Amino acid sequence: MLSSATIHSSLASSHLLLRRQPIHSSSILCLCSAADDHVPAASGDGLQPLPRKHNYKPTSQTQTPLSPEDKVRILELSLVAKRTPQFPGSIFVQSPGDADVASSLPPINTLFAGDVVDEDMLMRAVDIRRNVTTEIFREALMKKGKFGIRYATNLVSSLADFIDYVMIEAAAMKRLPEFSHSSFNLRAKTVIQESEVVPLIRWLKHNSQSYIRIGKLISMTKGNLKSIRLLAEWLNSVRVRGEFLGSVMLRAGDNIFKRSLEELDEIVEYLESKGVRSEWMGYVISRCPGLLCCSMEELRTRVAFYVDMDMNDHDFGTMVFDCPKALGFLTLEEMTQKVNYLKEFGLNNEEVGKLLAFKPELMCCSIEERWKPLVKYLYYLGISRMGMRKILVVKPMVFCIDLESNIVQKVRFFQDMGIRNDAIGKMLVKFPPLLTYSLLKKIRPVVIFLMTRAGVTQTDITKVIALAPELLGCSISKKLEVNMKYFLSLGISIQQLGAMIADFPMLLRYNMDVLRPKYQYLRRTMVRPLLDVIEFPRFFSYSLEGRIIPRHKILVENRINFKLHHMLASTDEEFERKVAAAVDRRIRFESSVKARTISGSLLRTCSEVVPRDSESPDCSNITTESSYSGSEESISPSLTESTI
């Protein structure tokens, strides 16, 4: 039989529990009936009935089961982490820190006693415990880590996996003898402190890592936080910069934390032996962290794939530096497919190796999404397979750029100018870098310059671009405008310059060191007028020492003269035939002139020697012969001098 003190204690406990819960009629009935189970009947034992007090319920009411809301409320009160705010004079117990909370709250297992386990209630208990762990972790970040409340809140929101790890470890510590009687809060704080997660977070933040990246890194380790610092220190030793540490560890995958430092050192040493310099290693790993997860057998197979294409160590090292993904991003099957596709353009194994060493980004392009649509479009422009081969070899970047947003827009621009598709195809084969230039910043401004400032008419602009697409790659301020001003300074008008460019578009591409000596030689030594250059602007395309000066000397020595076109625009054999024919014509002309001069002189001599009244034929004949022989000797020297 219970004493009066026991009864009063039960009632007091019921009263305290009422203070912790909202006032529900069912809860009051339940708690009161639970207290009255220990109270004997007033009659029979001589005990006086207890006086009625405030909030007491009659003991005659039957006990009702707890509602789901009441169970949730009890869970929250049992698992709450800290005291909730209370107004002055409050009589409700709100946290486990209160002195009498143990007597006011029933054990949590009584919520499930005698009933089927409610999974929703269990999940609710786990969620409450997770929230408690989150609050404890946030408090540790703000107090020990000196983080602001906003940063701590954002960081905790990205550490859901680590929160669960702390919660599970804290629950497991209950089995240890030294923590068997400790609270969950103490155990959770112990787990956080022993993991040294707060100093690690401060170190990662100091190395420019965002809270999202920090959360992902900590979640990847699955509690082995020391592996993060060890791996980060190793990455620093191979010249990986601080801002790339987090991205390298995240992109490398989960296996990176399971690899030993000896295995990582072996990978680095092998790459250095194949031509990758040590000062490049940090850049290579930052661009392709997947290399650190490759086994040595797989890495040797990948390296042999490129070495078998006659790629030496120097080319292999520069290829890996330019595009590390070409080595460690694709599978061996994908790499083989792309090499076989490149060979379909007529390239052999060695040529493909040189091409990949020059532009390894080709290995990162998709065959179905990029190469096949481009080949089909180039075929539509009339470009043959050999033309595509030239584009691939000269400017492989064309096979790496987007078709719709880049190449198609430029082709449409040329079509709008009036250039035919077959001419566009020839332009691309002649000058493949044209497809890599910006339409708005490079191609269109050059066309506008030629039409507005260089004097090229609208009818000639298509001819100029089709014949010399290289002009579209020249700088306006450093090349085109400088040449234009030089020709205008010679006395050439803008209209004449436009006609010269239409006749010879490459005129604007020559350097001033090439143009000026040729023009000076033309005007000062050859003594030719400016009109000759206007009529034949290709004069500037010929070598001064190799063709202009030697052929000019030949003309002077043979006392003949050609127009610039006949003088320069012919092979050496044709030029020799032209010179021989011109010399022959000159000799015949000089002979005819000499004969006419002699005959005229003889006639004048005869008229002076023979008297008018002389009719003797013998005398006239003798005089004529003697005068003829003497006149030939005296006239010939003067004729020669006049001819020279």
XYZ file of C-alpha atoms in Angstrom:
644
model
C 0.000 0.000 0.000
C 1.291 3.405 -0.969
C 1.834 6.055 1.581
C 0.407 9.536 1.464
C 3.792 10.953 0.366
C 3.838 8.646 -2.652
C 0.405 9.749 -3.685
C 1.341 13.396 -3.344
C 4.471 12.773 -5.426
C 2.450 11.141 -8.205
C 0.007 13.972 -8.255
C 2.834 16.478 -8.276
C 4.419 14.678 -11.222
C 1.126 14.757 -13.047
C 0.815 18.442 -12.313
C 4.325 19.129 -13.681
C 3.574 17.148 -16.832
C 0.478 19.215 -17.321
C 2.601 22.321 -17.145
C 4.782 21.059 -20.059
C 1.905 20.272 -22.380
C -0.847 22.325 -23.913
C -4.009 21.962 -21.980
C -5.915 19.196 -23.769
C -8.851 17.538 -22.086
C -7.673 14.082 -23.151
C -4.167 14.700 -21.759
C -5.601 15.893 -18.455
C -7.822 12.861 -18.186
C -4.927 10.552 -19.093
C -2.485 12.040 -16.619
C -5.000 12.232 -13.814
C -6.065 8.639 -14.273
C -2.404 7.616 -14.339
C -1.892 9.311 -10.980
C -5.053 7.883 -9.465
C -3.973 4.339 -10.262
C -1.754 4.548 -7.177
C -4.408 6.074 -4.856
C -6.423 3.625 -2.637
C -10.115 3.982 -1.923
C -11.063 6.549 0.684
C -13.101 4.096 2.655
C -11.981 0.891 4.221
C -8.468 1.851 5.264
C -9.302 4.800 7.391
C -7.569 7.254 5.061
C -9.110 10.606 4.504
C -9.782 11.638 0.942
C -7.361 14.202 -0.473
C -8.677 17.684 -0.763
C -9.466 19.011 -4.213
C -6.801 21.308 -5.660
C -6.428 23.479 -8.752
C -6.437 21.590 -12.100
C -7.271 18.295 -10.376
C -9.648 15.971 -12.162
C -12.003 13.441 -10.571
C -10.435 10.038 -10.157
C -13.578 8.359 -11.251
C -12.910 9.126 -14.952
C -11.445 6.292 -17.005
C -7.989 6.503 -18.647
C -7.936 7.219 -22.410
C -5.013 6.461 -24.785
C -2.728 9.265 -25.931
C -3.621 10.943 -29.185
C -0.973 11.245 -31.960
C -0.646 14.941 -31.208
C 0.078 14.226 -27.567
C 2.666 11.614 -28.487
C 4.413 14.064 -30.788
C 4.361 16.669 -28.046
C 5.941 14.241 -25.580
C 8.636 13.363 -28.124
C 9.460 17.007 -28.660
C 9.658 17.657 -24.924
C 11.815 14.575 -24.376
C 14.306 15.248 -27.201
C 14.454 19.018 -27.150
C 18.009 20.380 -27.086
C 17.701 23.563 -25.095
C 15.290 25.618 -23.074
C 12.608 27.398 -25.005
C 11.701 30.986 -24.076
C 9.252 31.328 -21.193
C 7.260 34.313 -20.070
C 7.730 35.493 -16.469
C 5.780 33.452 -13.969
C 5.243 30.529 -16.345
C 4.393 27.253 -14.636
C 5.124 25.020 -17.678
C 8.217 22.833 -17.804
C 9.737 23.401 -21.304
C 13.168 21.751 -21.365
C 15.224 18.903 -19.894
C 17.274 21.451 -18.026
C 14.535 21.901 -15.460
C 15.106 20.255 -12.130
C 11.867 18.303 -12.022
C 11.644 17.291 -15.644
C 12.501 13.668 -14.852
C 9.424 13.318 -12.715
C 7.187 15.206 -15.117
C 7.945 13.310 -18.334
C 7.162 9.642 -18.828
C 9.779 7.438 -20.510
C 9.697 7.534 -24.318
C 9.310 3.760 -24.523
C 5.929 4.048 -22.768
C 4.647 5.707 -25.935
C 5.048 2.429 -27.768
C 4.385 -0.026 -24.907
C 1.669 -2.513 -25.637
C 1.052 -1.064 -29.085
C 2.226 -1.878 -32.577
C 5.314 0.183 -33.429
C 4.250 3.298 -35.331
C 6.774 3.949 -38.117
C 5.576 7.508 -38.530
C 6.202 8.122 -34.863
C 9.688 6.609 -35.121
C 10.520 8.770 -38.137
C 9.234 11.756 -36.238
C 11.543 10.879 -33.345
C 14.492 10.587 -35.770
C 13.671 13.967 -37.314
C 13.529 15.556 -33.897
C 16.851 13.993 -32.934
C 18.349 15.188 -36.249
C 17.179 18.730 -35.540
C 18.749 18.517 -32.102
C 22.056 17.399 -33.645
C 21.857 20.232 -36.147
C 21.439 22.790 -33.394
C 24.378 21.344 -31.479
C 26.588 21.430 -34.582
C 25.552 24.990 -35.454
C 26.332 26.073 -31.902
C 29.793 24.450 -32.124
C 30.500 26.293 -35.398
C 29.583 29.647 -33.935
C 31.357 29.214 -30.600
C 34.514 27.283 -31.498
C 34.794 28.165 -35.156
C 33.875 31.828 -34.737
C 31.571 31.666 -37.761
C 28.650 34.008 -38.251
C 25.143 32.764 -37.830
C 24.361 33.059 -41.529
C 27.474 31.184 -42.647
C 26.940 28.522 -39.964
C 23.318 28.056 -41.007
C 24.216 27.751 -44.693
C 27.045 25.345 -43.934
C 24.907 23.103 -41.733
C 22.253 22.963 -44.452
C 24.835 21.394 -46.786
C 26.038 18.841 -44.209
C 22.986 16.612 -43.920
C 25.022 13.420 -44.287
C 27.513 14.483 -41.642
C 24.666 15.395 -39.284
C 23.310 11.872 -39.634
C 26.805 10.495 -39.040
C 27.105 12.486 -35.806
C 23.640 11.406 -34.699
C 24.390 7.726 -35.305
C 27.784 7.878 -33.623
C 26.329 9.685 -30.615
C 23.609 7.043 -30.281
C 26.179 4.244 -30.548
C 28.283 5.807 -27.788
C 25.449 4.997 -25.358
C 26.738 1.410 -25.289
C 30.131 2.503 -24.003
C 30.438 2.292 -20.189
C 31.804 5.820 -19.843
C 28.867 7.299 -21.774
C 26.123 4.963 -20.579
C 24.618 7.581 -18.244
C 25.433 10.700 -20.306
C 22.894 12.672 -22.288
C 22.640 12.655 -26.049
C 23.721 16.274 -26.225
C 26.985 15.496 -24.466
C 27.658 12.544 -26.698
C 26.957 14.573 -29.865
C 29.318 17.318 -28.713
C 31.968 14.701 -28.004
C 31.646 13.248 -31.523
C 31.950 16.720 -33.108
C 34.957 17.583 -30.995
C 36.815 14.328 -31.631
C 36.238 14.530 -35.393
C 37.961 17.958 -35.492
C 35.486 19.039 -38.138
C 35.397 22.673 -37.023
C 39.163 23.299 -37.499
C 38.957 21.492 -40.837
C 36.149 23.754 -41.978
C 38.141 26.829 -41.006
C 41.158 25.529 -42.946
C 39.081 24.817 -46.056
C 37.444 28.217 -45.861
C 40.896 29.787 -45.620
C 41.772 28.008 -48.900
C 38.905 29.742 -50.730
C 36.418 26.866 -50.559
C 32.720 27.687 -50.544
C 30.422 26.244 -47.913
C 28.683 24.115 -50.557
C 31.977 22.565 -51.611
C 32.997 22.073 -47.973
C 29.739 20.274 -47.278
C 30.207 17.951 -50.242
C 33.783 17.156 -49.252
C 32.888 16.302 -45.658
C 29.981 14.159 -46.812
C 32.224 12.252 -49.258
C 34.659 11.173 -46.549
C 31.974 9.314 -44.588
C 33.526 10.370 -41.295
C 37.200 10.017 -42.280
C 37.858 13.748 -42.143
C 41.621 13.409 -41.729
C 41.851 12.144 -45.300
C 40.769 15.581 -46.558
C 43.693 17.381 -44.978
C 46.193 14.688 -45.983
C 45.018 14.764 -49.612
C 44.974 18.562 -49.677
C 48.544 18.743 -48.384
C 49.632 16.254 -51.052
C 47.922 18.292 -53.760
C 49.768 21.370 -52.544
C 53.036 19.457 -52.887
C 52.356 18.866 -56.595
C 51.551 22.559 -57.206
C 47.763 22.485 -57.099
C 46.589 25.937 -56.093
C 44.445 26.472 -53.029
C 41.306 27.536 -54.891
C 41.407 24.302 -56.931
C 41.821 21.920 -53.981
C 38.123 21.460 -53.402
C 37.250 21.019 -57.081
C 40.016 18.446 -57.558
C 38.889 16.341 -54.608
C 35.231 16.562 -55.607
C 35.728 15.798 -59.307
C 38.131 12.948 -58.608
C 35.344 10.920 -56.981
C 34.917 8.981 -53.769
C 37.801 6.623 -54.514
C 40.353 9.407 -54.187
C 40.041 9.294 -50.396
C 40.721 5.570 -50.392
C 44.028 5.825 -52.265
C 47.311 5.988 -50.444
C 49.817 8.748 -50.984
C 52.295 6.198 -52.354
C 49.917 5.314 -55.175
C 49.426 8.981 -56.006
C 53.189 9.584 -56.045
C 53.621 6.675 -58.440
C 51.119 8.225 -60.873
C 52.913 11.575 -60.811
C 56.350 10.012 -61.288
C 55.143 7.980 -64.266
C 53.653 11.045 -65.996
C 56.876 12.982 -65.434
C 58.857 10.169 -67.034
C 56.656 10.455 -70.148
C 57.274 14.150 -70.760
C 54.891 15.961 -68.394
C 56.981 18.499 -66.539
C 56.738 18.743 -62.761
C 55.763 22.425 -62.951
C 52.835 21.425 -65.172
C 51.551 18.724 -62.847
C 49.362 20.983 -60.721
C 47.658 22.397 -63.816
C 47.147 18.940 -65.302
C 45.616 17.514 -62.127
C 43.412 20.596 -61.697
C 42.037 20.150 -65.221
C 41.613 16.371 -65.057
C 41.452 15.009 -61.481
C 40.308 11.648 -62.815
C 43.934 10.787 -63.520
C 44.444 10.300 -59.772
C 41.808 7.553 -59.700
C 43.315 5.534 -62.552
C 45.204 2.388 -61.747
C 48.772 2.143 -63.002
C 47.794 -0.532 -65.510
C 45.048 1.640 -66.960
C 47.312 4.698 -67.034
C 50.034 2.804 -68.915
C 47.446 1.621 -71.444
C 46.258 5.181 -72.048
C 49.777 6.483 -72.498
C 50.636 3.654 -74.894
C 47.577 4.584 -76.977
C 49.250 7.885 -77.950
C 52.825 6.642 -77.992
C 51.869 4.018 -80.593
C 50.990 6.887 -82.966
C 54.682 7.890 -83.122
C 54.215 10.606 -80.522
C 57.462 11.354 -78.699
C 57.770 12.410 -75.060
C 57.873 16.110 -75.894
C 54.691 15.977 -77.977
C 52.962 13.778 -75.410
C 53.870 16.123 -72.552
C 52.633 19.212 -74.383
C 49.473 17.374 -75.416
C 48.667 16.461 -71.807
C 49.396 20.034 -70.712
C 47.161 21.544 -73.423
C 44.277 19.132 -72.846
C 44.598 16.780 -69.832
C 41.122 15.383 -70.545
C 42.461 13.751 -73.687
C 44.363 11.361 -71.419
C 42.144 10.747 -68.410
C 38.560 11.714 -69.261
C 37.441 9.367 -72.028
C 37.270 5.620 -72.088
C 39.663 3.664 -74.287
C 36.791 2.632 -76.550
C 35.785 6.249 -77.178
C 39.391 7.239 -77.864
C 39.734 4.449 -80.440
C 36.509 5.428 -82.201
C 37.614 9.039 -82.604
C 41.032 8.112 -83.953
C 39.440 5.761 -86.505
C 37.054 8.514 -87.600
C 39.937 10.917 -88.178
C 41.691 8.323 -90.305
C 38.692 8.305 -92.666
C 39.851 11.705 -93.973
C 42.935 10.061 -95.427
C 45.279 10.496 -92.477
C 47.638 7.742 -91.476
C 48.564 6.776 -87.934
C 51.529 9.139 -87.716
C 49.578 12.087 -89.125
C 46.793 11.535 -86.604
C 49.404 11.540 -83.833
C 50.816 14.865 -85.035
C 47.297 16.272 -85.333
C 46.369 15.260 -81.778
C 49.670 16.588 -80.460
C 48.862 19.939 -82.109
C 45.152 20.024 -81.167
C 44.317 17.444 -78.480
C 40.938 19.122 -77.913
C 39.699 17.019 -80.820
C 39.520 14.037 -78.469
C 36.977 15.889 -76.341
C 34.562 16.450 -79.255
C 31.601 14.204 -79.933
C 31.461 12.325 -83.231
C 27.669 12.212 -83.492
C 26.933 15.690 -82.146
C 29.775 17.705 -83.682
C 31.836 16.002 -86.376
C 29.185 14.308 -88.497
C 26.908 17.398 -88.776
C 29.940 19.533 -89.694
C 31.093 17.116 -92.399
C 27.598 17.007 -93.854
C 27.409 20.813 -93.936
C 30.826 21.182 -95.571
C 29.788 18.650 -98.210
C 26.720 20.815 -98.868
C 29.086 23.725 -99.640
C 30.861 21.647 -102.260
C 33.948 20.755 -100.225
C 35.424 17.377 -101.083
C 37.040 14.961 -98.660
C 40.487 16.280 -99.568
C 39.278 19.798 -98.834
C 37.996 18.667 -95.445
C 41.337 16.999 -94.859
C 43.101 20.298 -95.534
C 40.759 22.132 -93.152
C 41.381 19.485 -90.494
C 45.157 19.618 -90.876
C 45.542 23.405 -91.253
C 42.950 24.478 -88.661
C 41.675 21.544 -86.588
C 39.908 24.033 -84.323
C 37.156 24.145 -86.971
C 36.120 20.627 -85.898
C 35.820 21.801 -82.280
C 33.557 24.850 -82.637
C 29.765 24.808 -82.673
C 28.138 24.483 -86.079
C 24.850 26.338 -85.699
C 25.975 29.295 -83.608
C 29.320 29.821 -85.319
C 29.933 28.342 -88.757
C 26.396 28.637 -90.151
C 26.150 32.314 -89.196
C 29.342 33.178 -91.087
C 28.329 31.234 -94.175
C 24.986 33.017 -94.229
C 26.792 36.348 -94.038
C 28.838 35.483 -97.125
C 25.712 34.274 -98.917
C 23.969 37.556 -98.170
C 26.925 39.389 -99.731
C 26.265 37.522 -102.975
C 29.014 34.895 -102.855
C 28.007 31.534 -104.313
C 28.165 28.347 -102.235
C 30.906 26.820 -104.347
C 32.973 30.001 -103.981
C 32.385 29.924 -100.216
C 33.626 26.348 -100.133
C 36.768 27.334 -102.016
C 37.286 30.223 -99.591
C 37.114 27.874 -96.609
C 39.527 25.405 -98.170
C 41.921 28.194 -99.154
C 41.816 29.893 -95.750
C 40.400 27.549 -93.032
C 41.088 29.989 -90.138
C 38.258 32.120 -91.552
C 35.720 29.971 -89.682
C 37.384 30.679 -86.344
C 37.132 34.486 -86.602
C 34.385 36.444 -84.897
C 31.668 37.609 -87.258
C 30.818 40.769 -85.341
C 34.305 41.739 -84.179
C 36.455 40.670 -87.132
C 34.752 39.776 -90.417
C 32.016 42.412 -90.631
C 34.271 45.375 -89.636
C 36.833 44.447 -92.320
C 34.137 44.310 -95.000
C 32.810 47.698 -93.912
C 36.334 49.154 -93.971
C 36.992 47.934 -97.512
C 33.753 49.413 -98.823
C 33.768 52.725 -96.968
C 37.433 53.697 -96.650
C 39.441 51.614 -99.110
C 37.320 52.463 -102.142
C 36.094 48.949 -103.003
C 32.736 49.149 -104.733
C 29.750 47.016 -103.849
C 30.080 45.039 -107.074
C 33.755 44.273 -106.425
C 33.552 43.398 -102.716
C 32.406 39.821 -103.398
C 35.311 39.359 -105.795
C 37.778 40.754 -103.265
C 36.561 38.493 -100.427
C 36.342 35.417 -102.658
C 39.855 35.906 -104.057
C 41.540 36.945 -100.820
C 39.676 35.709 -97.720
C 42.942 36.278 -95.820
C 42.044 39.992 -95.710
C 39.300 39.174 -93.205
C 41.957 38.099 -90.735
C 44.019 41.297 -90.934
C 43.942 43.980 -88.281
C 42.297 47.184 -89.447
C 44.356 49.563 -87.335
C 47.712 47.788 -87.630
C 47.624 46.546 -91.217
C 44.809 47.627 -93.541
C 44.613 51.272 -92.539
C 48.413 51.694 -92.572
C 48.706 50.334 -96.128
C 45.736 52.376 -97.290
C 47.293 55.626 -96.036
C 50.613 54.780 -97.676
C 49.075 54.319 -101.129
C 47.041 57.490 -100.749
C 50.234 59.364 -99.835
C 51.750 58.346 -103.208
C 49.083 60.303 -105.033
C 46.677 57.449 -105.697
C 43.022 58.406 -105.353
C 40.530 56.336 -103.365
C 38.751 55.218 -106.547
C 42.046 54.110 -108.087
C 42.988 52.311 -104.868
C 39.646 50.477 -104.872
C 40.260 49.350 -108.439
C 43.789 48.218 -107.525
C 42.422 46.196 -104.593
C 39.756 44.633 -106.810
C 42.490 43.657 -109.289
C 44.914 42.448 -106.626
C 43.239 42.091 -103.164
C 46.436 40.961 -101.469
C 47.844 44.458 -101.955
C 46.751 45.508 -98.454
C 48.438 42.580 -96.721
C 52.074 43.443 -97.472
C 54.332 45.043 -94.891
C 55.684 48.526 -95.387
C 59.220 47.144 -95.436
C 58.263 45.287 -98.612
C 56.235 48.001 -100.353
C 58.510 51.011 -99.884
C 61.790 49.632 -101.412
C 59.952 48.325 -104.476
C 58.218 51.625 -105.113
C 61.450 53.577 -104.690
C 63.261 51.300 -107.143
C 60.419 51.695 -109.652
C 60.462 55.487 -109.508
C 64.159 56.251 -109.053
C 66.022 53.447 -110.850
C 63.548 52.186 -113.418
C 62.226 55.751 -113.921
C 58.670 54.563 -114.415
C 55.515 56.640 -113.881
C 53.009 56.058 -111.060
C 50.475 54.988 -113.653
C 52.393 51.770 -114.221
C 51.765 50.698 -110.626
C 48.093 51.654 -110.834
C 47.688 49.559 -113.985
C 49.679 46.619 -112.588
C 49.403 46.485 -108.750
C 50.782 42.927 -108.738
C 54.180 44.557 -109.164
C 54.445 44.572 -105.338
C 54.003 40.808 -105.171
C 57.289 40.029 -106.957
C 60.650 39.784 -105.237
C 62.812 42.845 -105.616
C 66.135 41.002 -105.460
C 64.961 37.804 -107.102
C 62.960 39.081 -110.092
C 62.537 42.848 -110.473
C 66.196 43.926 -110.388
C 67.602 41.023 -112.497
C 65.022 41.422 -115.242
C 65.363 45.179 -115.304
C 69.114 44.795 -115.837
C 68.478 42.421 -118.752
C 66.207 44.969 -120.372
C 68.800 47.730 -119.954
C 71.619 45.589 -121.325
C 69.609 44.698 -124.416
C 68.301 48.250 -124.856
C 64.667 47.174 -124.809
C 61.677 48.067 -122.655
C 58.609 46.082 -121.510
C 55.490 46.966 -119.589
C 55.527 45.735 -116.008
C 53.061 42.971 -116.827
C 55.232 41.515 -119.627
C 58.373 42.101 -117.615
C 57.357 40.240 -114.463
C 54.301 38.028 -115.077
C 56.146 35.261 -116.936
C 58.523 32.434 -116.273
C 62.218 32.707 -116.938
C 61.948 30.763 -120.228
C 59.085 32.923 -121.459
C 60.964 36.044 -120.434
C 64.074 34.917 -122.373
C 61.988 34.302 -125.477
C 60.363 37.691 -125.130
C 63.758 39.362 -124.732
C 65.199 37.549 -127.771
C 62.209 38.510 -129.904
C 62.420 42.120 -128.750
C 66.166 42.277 -129.459
C 65.592 40.838 -132.916
C 62.939 43.427 -133.617
C 65.227 46.163 -132.365
C 68.080 45.000 -134.621
C 65.822 44.850 -137.649
C 64.441 48.249 -136.824
C 67.912 49.716 -136.418
C 69.024 48.118 -139.711
C 66.072 49.564 -141.571
C 66.661 52.971 -140.080
C 70.372 52.739 -140.942
C 69.592 51.761 -144.547
C 67.149 54.605 -144.969
C 69.651 57.041 -143.529
C 72.469 55.844 -145.846
C 70.314 55.999 -148.944
C 69.210 59.478 -148.097
C 72.803 60.602 -147.566
C 73.930 59.122 -150.906
C 71.232 60.939 -152.746
C 72.243 64.207 -151.196
C 75.942 63.568 -152.050
C 75.236 62.747 -155.651
C 73.231 65.870 -156.132
C 76.162 67.922 -154.853
C 79.045 66.188 -156.828
C 77.479 65.633 -160.288
C 76.931 68.839 -162.384
C 73.480 69.480 -163.714
C 74.578 69.622 -167.383
C 76.610 66.392 -167.165
C 74.992 63.534 -169.029
C 77.856 61.074 -169.099
C 76.711 57.835 -167.600
C 80.225 56.605 -166.922
C 81.134 59.672 -164.972
C 77.955 59.504 -162.882
C 78.484 55.864 -162.116
C 82.060 56.340 -160.967
C 81.155 59.287 -158.822
C 78.292 57.449 -157.208
C 80.333 54.395 -156.287
C 83.180 56.401 -154.835
C 80.852 58.669 -152.907
C 78.882 55.653 -151.613
C 81.923 53.921 -150.217
C 83.188 56.992 -148.552
C 79.830 57.998 -147.124
C 79.298 54.576 -145.499
C 82.475 54.837 -143.490
C 81.768 58.362 -142.381
C 78.075 57.937 -141.484
C 78.116 54.685 -139.646
C 79.800 55.976 -136.488
C 77.313 58.771 -136.105
C 74.404 56.403 -136.674
C 75.588 54.133 -133.944
C 75.912 56.921 -131.434
C 72.494 58.267 -132.183
C 70.953 54.838 -131.747
C 72.575 54.274 -128.358
